[in-house]
PDB file of C-alpha atoms in Angstrom:
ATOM      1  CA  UNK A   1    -105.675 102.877 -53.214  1.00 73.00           C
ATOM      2  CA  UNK A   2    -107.142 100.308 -51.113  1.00 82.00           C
ATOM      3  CA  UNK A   3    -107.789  97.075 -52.065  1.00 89.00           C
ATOM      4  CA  UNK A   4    -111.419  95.689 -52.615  1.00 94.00           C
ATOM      5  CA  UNK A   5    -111.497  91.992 -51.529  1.00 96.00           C
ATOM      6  CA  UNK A   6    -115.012  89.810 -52.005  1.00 96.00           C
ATOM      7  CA  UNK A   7    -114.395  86.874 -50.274  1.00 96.00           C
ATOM      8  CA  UNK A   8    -116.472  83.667 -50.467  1.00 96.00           C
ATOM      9  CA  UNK A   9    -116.674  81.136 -47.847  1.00 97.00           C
ATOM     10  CA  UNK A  10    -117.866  78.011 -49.046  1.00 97.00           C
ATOM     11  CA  UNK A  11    -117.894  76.728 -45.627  1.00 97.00           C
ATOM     12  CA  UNK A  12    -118.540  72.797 -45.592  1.00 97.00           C
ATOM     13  CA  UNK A  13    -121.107  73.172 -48.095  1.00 97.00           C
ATOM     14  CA  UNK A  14    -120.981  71.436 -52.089  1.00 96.00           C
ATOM     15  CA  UNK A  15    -119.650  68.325 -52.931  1.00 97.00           C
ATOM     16  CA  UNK A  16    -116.664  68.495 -55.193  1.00 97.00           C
ATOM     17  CA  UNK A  17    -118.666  68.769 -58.814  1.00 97.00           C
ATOM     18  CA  UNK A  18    -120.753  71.214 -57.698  1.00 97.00           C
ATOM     19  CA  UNK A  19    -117.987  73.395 -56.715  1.00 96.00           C
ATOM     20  CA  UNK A  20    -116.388  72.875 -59.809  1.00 97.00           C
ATOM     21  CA  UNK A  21    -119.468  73.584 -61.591  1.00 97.00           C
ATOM     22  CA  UNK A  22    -120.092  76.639 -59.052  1.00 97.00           C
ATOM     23  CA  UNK A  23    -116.532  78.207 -59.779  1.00 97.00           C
ATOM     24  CA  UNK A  24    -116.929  77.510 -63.841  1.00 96.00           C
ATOM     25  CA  UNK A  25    -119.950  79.544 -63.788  1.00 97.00           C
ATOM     26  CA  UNK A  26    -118.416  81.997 -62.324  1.00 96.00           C
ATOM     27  CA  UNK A  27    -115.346  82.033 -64.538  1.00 96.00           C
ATOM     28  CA  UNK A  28    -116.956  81.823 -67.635  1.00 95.00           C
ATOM     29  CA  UNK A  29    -118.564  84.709 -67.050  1.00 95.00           C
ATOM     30  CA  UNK A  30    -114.863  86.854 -67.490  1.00 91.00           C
ATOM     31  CA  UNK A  31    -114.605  88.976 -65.535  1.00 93.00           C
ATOM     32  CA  UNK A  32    -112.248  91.810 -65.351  1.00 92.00           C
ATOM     33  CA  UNK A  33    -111.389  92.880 -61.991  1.00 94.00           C
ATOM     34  CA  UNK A  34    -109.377  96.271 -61.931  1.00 94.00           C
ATOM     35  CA  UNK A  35    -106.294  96.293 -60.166  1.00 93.00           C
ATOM     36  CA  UNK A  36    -107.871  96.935 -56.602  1.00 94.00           C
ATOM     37  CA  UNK A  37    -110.660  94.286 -56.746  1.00 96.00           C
ATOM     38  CA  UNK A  38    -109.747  91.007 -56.249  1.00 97.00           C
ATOM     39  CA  UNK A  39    -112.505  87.532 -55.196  1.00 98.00           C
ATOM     40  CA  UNK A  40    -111.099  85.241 -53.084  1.00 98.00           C
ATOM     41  CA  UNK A  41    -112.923  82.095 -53.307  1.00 98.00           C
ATOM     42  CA  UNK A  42    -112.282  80.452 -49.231  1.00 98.00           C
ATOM     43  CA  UNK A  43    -113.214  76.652 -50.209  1.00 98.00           C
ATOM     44  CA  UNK A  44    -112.712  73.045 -48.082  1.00 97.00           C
ATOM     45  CA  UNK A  45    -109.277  71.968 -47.680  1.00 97.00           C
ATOM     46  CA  UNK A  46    -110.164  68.991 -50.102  1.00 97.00           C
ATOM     47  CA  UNK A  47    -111.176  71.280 -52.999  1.00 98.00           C
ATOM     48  CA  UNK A  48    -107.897  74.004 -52.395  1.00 98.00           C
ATOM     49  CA  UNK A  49    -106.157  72.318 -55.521  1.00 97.00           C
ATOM     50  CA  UNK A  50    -108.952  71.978 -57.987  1.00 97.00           C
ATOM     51  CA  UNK A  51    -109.689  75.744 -56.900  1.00 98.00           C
ATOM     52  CA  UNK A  52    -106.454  76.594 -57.664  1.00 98.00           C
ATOM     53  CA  UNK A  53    -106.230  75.475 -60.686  1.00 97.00           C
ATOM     54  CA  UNK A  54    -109.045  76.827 -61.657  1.00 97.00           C
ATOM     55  CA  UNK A  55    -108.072  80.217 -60.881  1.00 97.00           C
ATOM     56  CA  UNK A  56    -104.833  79.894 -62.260  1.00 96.00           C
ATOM     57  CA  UNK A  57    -103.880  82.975 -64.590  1.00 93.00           C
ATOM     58  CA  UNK A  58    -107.108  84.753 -63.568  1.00 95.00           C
ATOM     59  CA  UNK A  59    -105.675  88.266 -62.725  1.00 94.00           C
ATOM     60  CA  UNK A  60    -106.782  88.932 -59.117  1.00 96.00           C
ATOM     61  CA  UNK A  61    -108.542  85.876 -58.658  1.00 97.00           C
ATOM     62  CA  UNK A  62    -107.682  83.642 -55.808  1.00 98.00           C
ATOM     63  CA  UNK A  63    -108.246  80.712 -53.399  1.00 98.00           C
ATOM     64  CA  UNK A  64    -107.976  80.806 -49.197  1.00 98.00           C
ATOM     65  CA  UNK A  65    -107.833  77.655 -47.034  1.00 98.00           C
ATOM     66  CA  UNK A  66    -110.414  78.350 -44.550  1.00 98.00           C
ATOM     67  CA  UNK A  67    -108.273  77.728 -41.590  1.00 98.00           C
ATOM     68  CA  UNK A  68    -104.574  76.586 -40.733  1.00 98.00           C
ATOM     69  CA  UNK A  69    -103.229  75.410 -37.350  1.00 98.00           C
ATOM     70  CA  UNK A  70    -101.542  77.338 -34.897  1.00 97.00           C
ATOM     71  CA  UNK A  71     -98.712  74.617 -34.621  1.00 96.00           C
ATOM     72  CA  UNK A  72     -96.142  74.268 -36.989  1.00 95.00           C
ATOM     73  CA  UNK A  73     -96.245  70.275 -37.433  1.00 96.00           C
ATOM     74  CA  UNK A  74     -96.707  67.484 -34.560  1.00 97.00           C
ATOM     75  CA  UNK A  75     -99.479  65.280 -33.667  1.00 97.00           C
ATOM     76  CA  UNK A  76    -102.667  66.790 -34.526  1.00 97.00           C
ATOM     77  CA  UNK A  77    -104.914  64.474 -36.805  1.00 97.00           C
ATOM     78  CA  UNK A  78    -106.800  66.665 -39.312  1.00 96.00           C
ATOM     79  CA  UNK A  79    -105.170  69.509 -38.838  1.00 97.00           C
ATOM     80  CA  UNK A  80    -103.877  71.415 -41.591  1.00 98.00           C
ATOM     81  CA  UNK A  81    -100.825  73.973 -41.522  1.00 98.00           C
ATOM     82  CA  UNK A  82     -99.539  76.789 -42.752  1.00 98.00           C
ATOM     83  CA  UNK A  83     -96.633  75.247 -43.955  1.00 98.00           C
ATOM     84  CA  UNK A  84     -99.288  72.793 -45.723  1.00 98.00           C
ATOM     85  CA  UNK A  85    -100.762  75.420 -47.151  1.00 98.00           C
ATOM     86  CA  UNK A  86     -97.968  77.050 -48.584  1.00 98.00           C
ATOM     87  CA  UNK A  87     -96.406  74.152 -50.240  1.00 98.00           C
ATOM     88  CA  UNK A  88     -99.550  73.923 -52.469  1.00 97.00           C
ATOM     89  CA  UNK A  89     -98.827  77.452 -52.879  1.00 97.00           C
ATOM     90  CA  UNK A  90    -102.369  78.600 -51.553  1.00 98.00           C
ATOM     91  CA  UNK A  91    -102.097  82.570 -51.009  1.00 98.00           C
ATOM     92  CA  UNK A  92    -105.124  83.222 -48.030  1.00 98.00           C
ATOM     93  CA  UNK A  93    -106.060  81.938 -45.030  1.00 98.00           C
ATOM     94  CA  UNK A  94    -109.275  82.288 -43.181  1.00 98.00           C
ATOM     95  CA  UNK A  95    -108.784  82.669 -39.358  1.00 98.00           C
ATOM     96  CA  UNK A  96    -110.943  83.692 -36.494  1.00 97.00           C
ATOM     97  CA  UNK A  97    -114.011  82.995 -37.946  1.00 96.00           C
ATOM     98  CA  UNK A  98    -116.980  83.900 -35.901  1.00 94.00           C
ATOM     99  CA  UNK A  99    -118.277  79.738 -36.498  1.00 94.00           C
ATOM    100  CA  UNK A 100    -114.425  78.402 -35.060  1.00 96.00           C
ATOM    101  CA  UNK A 101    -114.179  81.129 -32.116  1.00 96.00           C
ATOM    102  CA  UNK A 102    -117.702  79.804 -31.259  1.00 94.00           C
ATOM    103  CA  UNK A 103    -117.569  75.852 -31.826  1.00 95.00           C
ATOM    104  CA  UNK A 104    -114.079  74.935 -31.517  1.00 96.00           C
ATOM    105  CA  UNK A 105    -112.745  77.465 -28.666  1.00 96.00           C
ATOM    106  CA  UNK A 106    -110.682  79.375 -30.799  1.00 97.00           C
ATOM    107  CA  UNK A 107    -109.477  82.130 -28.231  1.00 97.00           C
ATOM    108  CA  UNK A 108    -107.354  85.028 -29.108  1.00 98.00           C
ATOM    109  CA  UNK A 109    -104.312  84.285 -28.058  1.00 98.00           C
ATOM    110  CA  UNK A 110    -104.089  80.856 -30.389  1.00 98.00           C
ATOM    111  CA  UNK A 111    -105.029  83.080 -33.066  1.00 98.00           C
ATOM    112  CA  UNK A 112    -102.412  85.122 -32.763  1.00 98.00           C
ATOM    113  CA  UNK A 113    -100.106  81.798 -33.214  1.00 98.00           C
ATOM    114  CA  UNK A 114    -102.395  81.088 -36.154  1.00 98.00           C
ATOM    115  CA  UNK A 115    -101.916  84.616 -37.462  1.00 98.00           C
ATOM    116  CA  UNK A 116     -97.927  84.007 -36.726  1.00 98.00           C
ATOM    117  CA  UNK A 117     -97.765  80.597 -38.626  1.00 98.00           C
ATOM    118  CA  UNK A 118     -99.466  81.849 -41.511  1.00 98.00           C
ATOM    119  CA  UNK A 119     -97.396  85.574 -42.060  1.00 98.00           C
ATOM    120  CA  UNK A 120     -93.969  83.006 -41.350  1.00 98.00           C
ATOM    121  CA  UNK A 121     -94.959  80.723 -44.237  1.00 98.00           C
ATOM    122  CA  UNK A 122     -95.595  83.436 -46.707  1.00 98.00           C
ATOM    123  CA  UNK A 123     -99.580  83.582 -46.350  1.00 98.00           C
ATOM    124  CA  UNK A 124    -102.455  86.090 -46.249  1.00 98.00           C
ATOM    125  CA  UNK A 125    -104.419  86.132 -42.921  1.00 98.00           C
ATOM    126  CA  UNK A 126    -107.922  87.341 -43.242  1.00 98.00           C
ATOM    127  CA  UNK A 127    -108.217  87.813 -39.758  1.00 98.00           C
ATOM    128  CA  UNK A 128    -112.128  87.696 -38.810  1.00 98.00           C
ATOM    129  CA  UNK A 129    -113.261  89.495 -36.002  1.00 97.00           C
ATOM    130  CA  UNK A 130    -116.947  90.695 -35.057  1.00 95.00           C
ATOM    131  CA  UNK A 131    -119.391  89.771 -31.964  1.00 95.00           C
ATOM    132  CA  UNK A 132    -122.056  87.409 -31.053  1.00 93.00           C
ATOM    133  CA  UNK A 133    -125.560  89.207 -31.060  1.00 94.00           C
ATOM    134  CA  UNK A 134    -125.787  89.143 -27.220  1.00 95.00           C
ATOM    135  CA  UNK A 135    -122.906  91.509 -27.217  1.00 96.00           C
ATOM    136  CA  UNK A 136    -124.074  93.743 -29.956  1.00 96.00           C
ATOM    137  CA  UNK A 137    -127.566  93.851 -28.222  1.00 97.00           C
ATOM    138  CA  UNK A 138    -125.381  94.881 -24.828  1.00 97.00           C
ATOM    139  CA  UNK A 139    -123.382  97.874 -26.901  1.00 97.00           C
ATOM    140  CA  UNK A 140    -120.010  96.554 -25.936  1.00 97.00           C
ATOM    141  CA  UNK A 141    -119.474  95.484 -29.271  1.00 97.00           C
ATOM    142  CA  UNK A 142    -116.692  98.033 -29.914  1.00 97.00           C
ATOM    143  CA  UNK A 143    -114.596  96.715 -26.823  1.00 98.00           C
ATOM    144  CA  UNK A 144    -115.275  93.307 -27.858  1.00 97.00           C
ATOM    145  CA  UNK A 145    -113.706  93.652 -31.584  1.00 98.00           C
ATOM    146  CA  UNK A 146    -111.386  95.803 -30.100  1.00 98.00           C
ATOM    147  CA  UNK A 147    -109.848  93.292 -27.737  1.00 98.00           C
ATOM    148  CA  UNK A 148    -109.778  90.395 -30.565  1.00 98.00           C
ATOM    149  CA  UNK A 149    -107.606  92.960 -32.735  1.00 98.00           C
ATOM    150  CA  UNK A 150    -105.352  93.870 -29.445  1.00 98.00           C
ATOM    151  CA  UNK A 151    -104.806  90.411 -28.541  1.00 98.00           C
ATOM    152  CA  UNK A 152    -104.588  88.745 -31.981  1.00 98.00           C
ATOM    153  CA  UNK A 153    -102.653  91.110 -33.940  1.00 98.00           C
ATOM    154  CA  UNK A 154    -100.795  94.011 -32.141  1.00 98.00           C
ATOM    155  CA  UNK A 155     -98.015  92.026 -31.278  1.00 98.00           C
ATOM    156  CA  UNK A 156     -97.158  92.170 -35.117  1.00 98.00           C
ATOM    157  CA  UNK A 157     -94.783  94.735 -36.720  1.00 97.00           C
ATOM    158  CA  UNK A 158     -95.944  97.507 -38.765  1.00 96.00           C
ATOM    159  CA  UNK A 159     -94.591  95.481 -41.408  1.00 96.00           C
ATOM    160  CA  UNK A 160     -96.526  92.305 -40.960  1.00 97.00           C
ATOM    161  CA  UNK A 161    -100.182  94.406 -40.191  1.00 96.00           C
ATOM    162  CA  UNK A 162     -99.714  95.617 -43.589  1.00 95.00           C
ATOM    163  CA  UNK A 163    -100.298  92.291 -44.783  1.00 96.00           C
ATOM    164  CA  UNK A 164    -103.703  91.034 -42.709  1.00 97.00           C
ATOM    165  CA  UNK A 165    -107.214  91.865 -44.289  1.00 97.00           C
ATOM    166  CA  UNK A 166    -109.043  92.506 -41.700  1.00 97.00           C
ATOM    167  CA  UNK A 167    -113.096  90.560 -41.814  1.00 96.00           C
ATOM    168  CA  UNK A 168    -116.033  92.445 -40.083  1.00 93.00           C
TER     169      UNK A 168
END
């Protein structure tokens, strides 16, 4: 069966009590998710361990870093990566968002390196693809996605596919 995932992005919104508050309202409410449902709760890299914990031991519950590098280490000041990420044992990873292609010139080939780092260092893409509304109002919207997917992802093995959620 295939898995149900409700992801939310926190974005750079909340200040750290308020997300703690935000996630123990939401926790307290117990919720059992059946084996195909899962929330993944996509918060600042500041808050990924206080998310984490707070997840801990809540069956299909779960925290994603919002982005990772497409660079293993080096010289890149605020960066984060994947390796990073997976040493505080964080599970997802947010790429391609529609906000970082837009803003910070994410194209599709460095997401494909993101997409690469991530899958190498034991993480969950969920690659997000979609189109500006000037493209949508044009009808090319189809190619558009399409392309992202071609040039981001089908260099992977059947293997590794298997493991991206795919965000439209």
């Amino acid at each position: 069966m295939r898995k149900k995932i409700a992801a939310a992005n926190w974005k750079m919104n909340l200040r750290l009590e308020q997300g703690e508050q935000l996630l123990e309202a939401i926790l307290s409410k117990n919720i059992i998710l059946s084996e195909n449902n899962h929330v993944v709760f996509a918060v600042p890299f500041p808050y990924l361990q206080t998310a984490s914990a707070r997840v801990k031991g809540k069956q299909n519950y779960a925290v994603a870093a919002q982005n990772c590098h497409h660079k293993s280490a080096g010289a890149y000041t605020g960066e984060v990566s994947a390796e990073m990420l997976e040493s505080l044992q964080i599970p997802f990873v947010v790429l391609g968002h529609s906000e970082r292609r837009e803003y910070n010139g994410e194209t599709n080939a460095m997401l494909a390196e993101k997409v690469n780092e991530a899958l190498a260092k034991g993480l969950q893409p969920i690659f997000c693809c979609g189109e500006p509304l000037a493209i949508r109002e044009a009808g090319t919207q189809n190619i558009h996605v399409e392309k992202q997917l071609e040039e981001s992802l089908f260099h992977l093995s059947s293997e590794h596919i298997l493991q991206i959620v795919i965000a439209y």
